[in-house]
mmCIF file of C-alpha atoms in Angstrom:
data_model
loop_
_atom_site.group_PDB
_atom_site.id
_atom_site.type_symbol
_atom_site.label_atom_id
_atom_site.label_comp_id
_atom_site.label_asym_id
_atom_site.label_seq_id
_atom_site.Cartn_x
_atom_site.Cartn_y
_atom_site.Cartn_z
ATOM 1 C CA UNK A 1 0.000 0.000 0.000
ATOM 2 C CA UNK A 2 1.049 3.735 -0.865
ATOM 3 C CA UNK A 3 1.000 4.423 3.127
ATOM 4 C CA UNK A 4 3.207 1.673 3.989
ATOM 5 C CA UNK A 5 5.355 2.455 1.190
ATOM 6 C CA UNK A 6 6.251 6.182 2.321
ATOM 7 C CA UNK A 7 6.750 4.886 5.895
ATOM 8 C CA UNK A 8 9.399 2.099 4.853
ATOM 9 C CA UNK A 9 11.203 4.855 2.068
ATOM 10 C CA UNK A 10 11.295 7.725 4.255
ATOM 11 C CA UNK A 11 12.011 5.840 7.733
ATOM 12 C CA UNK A 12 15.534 6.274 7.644
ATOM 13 C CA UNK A 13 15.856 9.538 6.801
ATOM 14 C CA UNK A 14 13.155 10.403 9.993
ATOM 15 C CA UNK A 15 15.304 8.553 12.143
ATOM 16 C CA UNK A 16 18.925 10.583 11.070
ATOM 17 C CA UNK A 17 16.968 13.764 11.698
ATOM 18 C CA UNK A 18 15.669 12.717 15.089
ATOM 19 C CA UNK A 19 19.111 11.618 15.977
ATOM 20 C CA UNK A 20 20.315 14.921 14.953
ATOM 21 C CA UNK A 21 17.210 16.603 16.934
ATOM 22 C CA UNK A 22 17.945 14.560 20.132
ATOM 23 C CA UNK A 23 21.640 15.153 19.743
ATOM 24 C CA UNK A 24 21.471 18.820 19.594
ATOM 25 C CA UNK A 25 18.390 19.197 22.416
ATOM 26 C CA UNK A 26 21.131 16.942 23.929
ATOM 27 C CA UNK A 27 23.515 19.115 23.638
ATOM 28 C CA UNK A 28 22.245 22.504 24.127
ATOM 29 C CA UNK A 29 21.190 21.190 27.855
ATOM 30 C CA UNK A 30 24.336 20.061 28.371
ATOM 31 C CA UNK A 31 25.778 24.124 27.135
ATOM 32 C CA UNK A 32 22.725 25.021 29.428
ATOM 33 C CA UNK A 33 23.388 23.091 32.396
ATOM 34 C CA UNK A 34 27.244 23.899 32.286
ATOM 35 C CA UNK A 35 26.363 27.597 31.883
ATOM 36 C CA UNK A 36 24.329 27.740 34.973
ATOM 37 C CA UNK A 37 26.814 25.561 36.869
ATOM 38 C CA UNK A 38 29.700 27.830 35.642
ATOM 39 C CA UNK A 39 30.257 30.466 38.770
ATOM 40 C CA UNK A 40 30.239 33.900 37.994
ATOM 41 C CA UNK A 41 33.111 36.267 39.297
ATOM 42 C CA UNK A 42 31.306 37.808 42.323
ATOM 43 C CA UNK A 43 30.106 34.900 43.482
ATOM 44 C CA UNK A 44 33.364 32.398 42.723
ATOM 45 C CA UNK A 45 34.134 29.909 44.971
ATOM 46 C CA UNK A 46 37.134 28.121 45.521
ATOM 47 C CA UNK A 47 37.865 24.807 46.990
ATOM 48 C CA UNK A 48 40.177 22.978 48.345
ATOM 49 C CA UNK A 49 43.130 24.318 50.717
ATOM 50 C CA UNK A 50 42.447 28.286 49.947
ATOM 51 C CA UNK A 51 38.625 27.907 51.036
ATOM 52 C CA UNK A 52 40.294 26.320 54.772
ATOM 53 C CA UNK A 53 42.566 29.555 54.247
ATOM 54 C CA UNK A 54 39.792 31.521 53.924
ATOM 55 C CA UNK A 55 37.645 30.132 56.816
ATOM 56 C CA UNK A 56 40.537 30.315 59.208
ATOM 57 C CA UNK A 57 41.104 34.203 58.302
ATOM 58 C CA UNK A 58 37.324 34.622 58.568
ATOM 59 C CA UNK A 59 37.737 32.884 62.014
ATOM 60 C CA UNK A 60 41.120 34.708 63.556
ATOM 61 C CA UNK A 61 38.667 38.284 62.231
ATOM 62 C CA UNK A 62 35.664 37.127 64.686
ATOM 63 C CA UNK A 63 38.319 36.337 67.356
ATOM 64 C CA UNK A 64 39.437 39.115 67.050
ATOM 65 C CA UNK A 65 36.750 40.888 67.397
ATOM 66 C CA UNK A 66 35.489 38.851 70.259
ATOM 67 C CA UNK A 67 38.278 39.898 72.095
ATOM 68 C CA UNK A 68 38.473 43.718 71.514
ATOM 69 C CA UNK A 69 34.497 43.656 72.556
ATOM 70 C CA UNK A 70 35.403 42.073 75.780
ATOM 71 C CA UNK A 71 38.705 44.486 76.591
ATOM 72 C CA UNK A 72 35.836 47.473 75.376
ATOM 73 C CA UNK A 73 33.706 45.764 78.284
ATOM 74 C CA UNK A 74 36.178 45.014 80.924
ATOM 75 C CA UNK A 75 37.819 48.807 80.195
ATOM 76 C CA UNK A 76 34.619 50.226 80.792
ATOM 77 C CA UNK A 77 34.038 48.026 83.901
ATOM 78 C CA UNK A 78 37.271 49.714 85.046
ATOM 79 C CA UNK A 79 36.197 53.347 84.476
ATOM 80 C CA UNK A 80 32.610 52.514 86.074
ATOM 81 C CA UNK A 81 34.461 50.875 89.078
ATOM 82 C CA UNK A 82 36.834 54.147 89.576
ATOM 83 C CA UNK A 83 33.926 56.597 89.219
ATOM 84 C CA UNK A 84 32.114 54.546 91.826
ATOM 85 C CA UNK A 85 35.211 54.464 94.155
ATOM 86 C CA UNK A 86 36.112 58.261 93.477
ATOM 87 C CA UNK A 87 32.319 59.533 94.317
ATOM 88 C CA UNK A 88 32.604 57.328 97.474
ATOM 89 C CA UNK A 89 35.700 58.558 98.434
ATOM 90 C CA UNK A 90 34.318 61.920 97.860
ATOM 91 C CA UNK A 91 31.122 61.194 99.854
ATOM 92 C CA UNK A 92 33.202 59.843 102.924
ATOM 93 C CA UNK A 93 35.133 63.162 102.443
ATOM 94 C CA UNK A 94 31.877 65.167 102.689
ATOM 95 C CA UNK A 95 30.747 63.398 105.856
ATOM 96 C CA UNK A 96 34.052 63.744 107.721
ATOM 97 C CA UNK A 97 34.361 67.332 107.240
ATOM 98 C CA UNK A 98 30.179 67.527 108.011
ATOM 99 C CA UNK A 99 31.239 65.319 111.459
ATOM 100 C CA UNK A 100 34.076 68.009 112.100
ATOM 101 C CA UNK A 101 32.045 70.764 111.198
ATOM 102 C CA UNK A 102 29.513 69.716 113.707
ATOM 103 C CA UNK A 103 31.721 68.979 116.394
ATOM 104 C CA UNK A 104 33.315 72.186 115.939
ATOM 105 C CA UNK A 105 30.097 73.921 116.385
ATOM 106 C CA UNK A 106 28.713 71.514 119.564
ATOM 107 C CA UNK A 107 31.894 72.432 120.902
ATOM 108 C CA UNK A 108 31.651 76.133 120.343
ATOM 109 C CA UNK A 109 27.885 76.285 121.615
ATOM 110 C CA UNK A 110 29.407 74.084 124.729
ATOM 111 C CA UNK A 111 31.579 77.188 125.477
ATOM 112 C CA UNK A 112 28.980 79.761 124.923
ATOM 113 C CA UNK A 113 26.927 77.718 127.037
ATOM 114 C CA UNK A 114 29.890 77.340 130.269
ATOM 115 C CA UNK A 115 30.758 80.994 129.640
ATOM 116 C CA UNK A 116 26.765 82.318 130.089
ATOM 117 C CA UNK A 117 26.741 80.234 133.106
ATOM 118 C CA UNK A 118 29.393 81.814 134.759
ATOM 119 C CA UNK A 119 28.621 84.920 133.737
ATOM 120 C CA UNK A 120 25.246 84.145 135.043
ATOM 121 C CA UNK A 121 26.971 83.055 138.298
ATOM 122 C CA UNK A 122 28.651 86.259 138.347
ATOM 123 C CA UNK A 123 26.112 88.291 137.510
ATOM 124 C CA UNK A 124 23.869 86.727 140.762
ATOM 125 C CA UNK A 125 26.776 86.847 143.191
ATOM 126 C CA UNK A 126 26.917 90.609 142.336
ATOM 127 C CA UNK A 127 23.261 91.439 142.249
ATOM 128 C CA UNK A 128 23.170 89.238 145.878
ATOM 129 C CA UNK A 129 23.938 91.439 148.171
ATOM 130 C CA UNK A 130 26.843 89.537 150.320
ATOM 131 C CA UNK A 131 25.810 89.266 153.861
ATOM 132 C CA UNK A 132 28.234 91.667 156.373
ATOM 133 C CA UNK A 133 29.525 89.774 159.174
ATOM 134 C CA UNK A 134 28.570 90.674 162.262
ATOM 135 C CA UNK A 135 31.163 91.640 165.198
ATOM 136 C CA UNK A 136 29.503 91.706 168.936
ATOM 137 C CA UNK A 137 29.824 95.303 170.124
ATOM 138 C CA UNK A 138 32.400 94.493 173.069
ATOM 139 C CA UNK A 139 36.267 94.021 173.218
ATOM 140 C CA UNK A 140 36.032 90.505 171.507
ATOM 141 C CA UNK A 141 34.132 92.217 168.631
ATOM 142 C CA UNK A 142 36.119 94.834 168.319
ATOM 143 C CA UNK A 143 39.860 93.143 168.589
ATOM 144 C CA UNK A 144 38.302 90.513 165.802
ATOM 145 C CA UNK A 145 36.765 92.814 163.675
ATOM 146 C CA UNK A 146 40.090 94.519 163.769
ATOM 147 C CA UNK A 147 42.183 91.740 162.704
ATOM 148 C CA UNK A 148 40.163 91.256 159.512
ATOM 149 C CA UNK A 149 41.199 94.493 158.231
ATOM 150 C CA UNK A 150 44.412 94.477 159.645
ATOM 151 C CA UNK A 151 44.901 90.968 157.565
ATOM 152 C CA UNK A 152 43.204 92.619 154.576
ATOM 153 C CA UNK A 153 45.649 95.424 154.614
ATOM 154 C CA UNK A 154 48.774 93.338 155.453
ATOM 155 C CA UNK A 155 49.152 94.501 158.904
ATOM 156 C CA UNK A 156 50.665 92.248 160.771
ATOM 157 C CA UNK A 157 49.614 91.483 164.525
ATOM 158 C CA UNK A 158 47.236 88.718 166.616
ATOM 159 C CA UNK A 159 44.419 88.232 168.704
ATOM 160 C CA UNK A 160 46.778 87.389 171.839
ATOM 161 C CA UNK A 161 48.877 90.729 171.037
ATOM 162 C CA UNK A 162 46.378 93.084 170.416
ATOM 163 C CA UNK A 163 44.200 92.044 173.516
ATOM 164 C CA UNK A 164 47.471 92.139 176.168
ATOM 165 C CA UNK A 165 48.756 95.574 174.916
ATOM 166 C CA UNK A 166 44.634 97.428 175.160
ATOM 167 C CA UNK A 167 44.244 95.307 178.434
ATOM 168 C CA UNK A 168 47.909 97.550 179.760
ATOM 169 C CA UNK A 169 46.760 100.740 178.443
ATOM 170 C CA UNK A 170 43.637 101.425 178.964
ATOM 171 C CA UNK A 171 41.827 98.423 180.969
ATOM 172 C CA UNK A 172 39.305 97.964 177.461
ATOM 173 C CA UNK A 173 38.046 101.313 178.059
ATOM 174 C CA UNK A 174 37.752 102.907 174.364
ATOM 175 C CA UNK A 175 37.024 106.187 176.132
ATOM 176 C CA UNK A 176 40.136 106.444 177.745
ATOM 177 C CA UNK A 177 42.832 109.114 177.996
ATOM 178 C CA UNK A 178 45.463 110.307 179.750
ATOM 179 C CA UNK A 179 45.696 113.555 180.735
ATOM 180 C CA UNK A 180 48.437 112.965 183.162
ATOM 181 C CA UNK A 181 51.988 112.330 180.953
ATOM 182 C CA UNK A 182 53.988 114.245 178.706
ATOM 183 C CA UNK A 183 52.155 114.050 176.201
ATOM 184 C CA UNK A 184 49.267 115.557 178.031
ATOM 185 C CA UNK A 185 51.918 118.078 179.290
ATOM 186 C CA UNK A 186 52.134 119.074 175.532
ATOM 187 C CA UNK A 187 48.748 119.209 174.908
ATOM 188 C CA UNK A 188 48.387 115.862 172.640
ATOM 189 C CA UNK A 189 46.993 113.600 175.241
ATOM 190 C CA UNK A 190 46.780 109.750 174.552
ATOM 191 C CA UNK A 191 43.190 108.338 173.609
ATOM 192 C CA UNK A 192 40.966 105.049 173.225
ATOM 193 C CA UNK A 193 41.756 101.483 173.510
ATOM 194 C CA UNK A 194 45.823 101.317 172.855
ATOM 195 C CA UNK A 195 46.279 105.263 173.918
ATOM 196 C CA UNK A 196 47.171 106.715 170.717
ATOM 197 C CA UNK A 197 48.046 110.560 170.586
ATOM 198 C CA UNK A 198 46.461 112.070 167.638
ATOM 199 C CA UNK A 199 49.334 112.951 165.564
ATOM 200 C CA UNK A 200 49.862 109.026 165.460
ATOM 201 C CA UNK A 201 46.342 108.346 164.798
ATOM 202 C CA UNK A 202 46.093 110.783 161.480
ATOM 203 C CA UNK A 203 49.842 109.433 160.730
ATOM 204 C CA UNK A 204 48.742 105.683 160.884
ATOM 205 C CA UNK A 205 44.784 105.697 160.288
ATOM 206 C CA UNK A 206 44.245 102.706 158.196
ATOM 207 C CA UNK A 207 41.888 103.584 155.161
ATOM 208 C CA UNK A 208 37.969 102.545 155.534
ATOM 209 C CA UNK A 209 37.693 103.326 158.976
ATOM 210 C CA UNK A 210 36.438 106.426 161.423
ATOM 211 C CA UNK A 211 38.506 109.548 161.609
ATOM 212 C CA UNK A 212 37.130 109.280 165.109
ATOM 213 C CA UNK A 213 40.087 108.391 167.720
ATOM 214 C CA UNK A 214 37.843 106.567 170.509
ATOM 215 C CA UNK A 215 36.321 104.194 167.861
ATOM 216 C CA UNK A 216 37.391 100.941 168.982
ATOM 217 C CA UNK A 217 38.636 99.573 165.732
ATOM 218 C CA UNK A 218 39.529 102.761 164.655
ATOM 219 C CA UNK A 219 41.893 102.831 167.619
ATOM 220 C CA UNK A 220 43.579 99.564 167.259
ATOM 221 C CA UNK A 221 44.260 99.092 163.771
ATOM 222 C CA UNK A 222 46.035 103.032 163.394
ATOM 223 C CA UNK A 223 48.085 101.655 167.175
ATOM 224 C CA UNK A 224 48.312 98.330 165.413
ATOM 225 C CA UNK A 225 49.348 100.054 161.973
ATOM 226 C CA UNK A 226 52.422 102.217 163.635
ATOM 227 C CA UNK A 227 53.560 99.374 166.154
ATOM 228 C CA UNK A 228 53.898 97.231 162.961
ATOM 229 C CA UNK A 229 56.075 100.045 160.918
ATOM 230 C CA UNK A 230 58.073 100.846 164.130
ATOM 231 C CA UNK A 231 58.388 97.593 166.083
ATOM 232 C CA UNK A 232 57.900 95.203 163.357
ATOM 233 C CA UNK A 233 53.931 93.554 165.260
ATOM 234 C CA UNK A 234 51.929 94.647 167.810
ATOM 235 C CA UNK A 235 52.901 91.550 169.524
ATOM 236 C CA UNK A 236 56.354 92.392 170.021
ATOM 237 C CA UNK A 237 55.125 95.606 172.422
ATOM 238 C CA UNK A 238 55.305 94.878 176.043
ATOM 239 C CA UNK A 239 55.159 98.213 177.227
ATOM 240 C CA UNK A 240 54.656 101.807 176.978
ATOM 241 C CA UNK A 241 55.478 102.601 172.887
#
């Protein structure tokens, strides 16, 4: 038949142009395929010994790095640990010189405080009248009254002296005078308690008593006064002086 005849003339011709088809689809996806596969520059990769090189610099970088981060941190641990030390230092400076400031100031208002007390105590003994001793009015009285102000002048003398010599001259009379001795004779008789004349009274009158010559103390400390300056004490008189 016609239609076998055309597929038996023309069969092997069909089947060299397939072959040549195939072969070339063949080997355009092999061009294809090695295309793809073929790396381009930017992203070439190399294997082998320089991609270990490669990986062992990329390594030694993020070492690297790992150990500038932590000197960074540690550095900064440093500087956070001296700021912290200086600001205490400086706050345990601020509360010593606050102590010393304060102590300086309890102490100071501890003064003040002693010094208005005293003054107070000053102030009170002066405003309080200090009570005057009393002397009895009588020889005892007189003789001690007149030792305090003989003491209080520096006049020397004693109870024992002053009480032997007035006993002598005029018994413990403090009006008595003699109008019977020289001196009377010249006109200046001897007076009071020790029988002082009165150019020796106004000579010897010891300051803060009477001008009178029969007051008792009066008397004995101006006798007591001029025995001292000529005889050293009253209690070294045994007689007439």
């Amino acid at each position: 038949m016609p239609k076998n005849i055309l597929n038996r003339a023309h069969s092997p011709q069909l089947t060299k142009h397939r072959n040549i088809a195939v072969a070339g689809v063949a080997a355009l996806g092999t061009a294809a395929l090695a295309f793809s596969a073929a790396p381009s520059n930017a992203d070439t990769v190399t294997t082998g010994a320089p991609a270990a090189t490669a990986q062992v610099a990329a390594t030694g970088t993020v070492l690297k790095n790992v150990k500038g981060t932590v000197t960074d941190q540690l550095a900064a641990k440093n500087i956070k640990l001296d700021t912290l030390a200086a600001q205490k230092k400086a706050a345990d400076a601020a509360v010593a010189k606050k102590a010393a400031v304060d102590a300086a100031v309890k102490k100071a208002a501890q003064e003040r405080a002693v010094t208005a007390a005293a003054g107070r105590s000053t102030q009170r003994l002066q405003m309080e009248p200090v009570a005057a001793k009393t002397y009895a009015n009588n020889l005892d009285g007189w003789i001690r009254q007149s030792l305090d102000i003989m003491k209080a002048k520096g006049i020397p003398g004693s109870y024992n002296g002053l009480h032997r010599n007035i006993m002598r001259e005029s018994s413990g009379n403090p009006s008595a005078i003699n109008n019977w001795d020289i001196n009377a004779v010249n006109g200046i008789p001897s007076k009071g308690l020790l029988q002082v004349i009165p150019p020796t009274f106004q000579a010897y009158h010891v300051p803060g008593t009477s001008w009178n010559i029969y007051d008792p103390v009066a008397n004995i400390t101006a006798a007591a006064n001029y025995a001292a300056h000529r005889y050293g004490s009253i209690d070294n008189v045994n007689s007439a002086y």
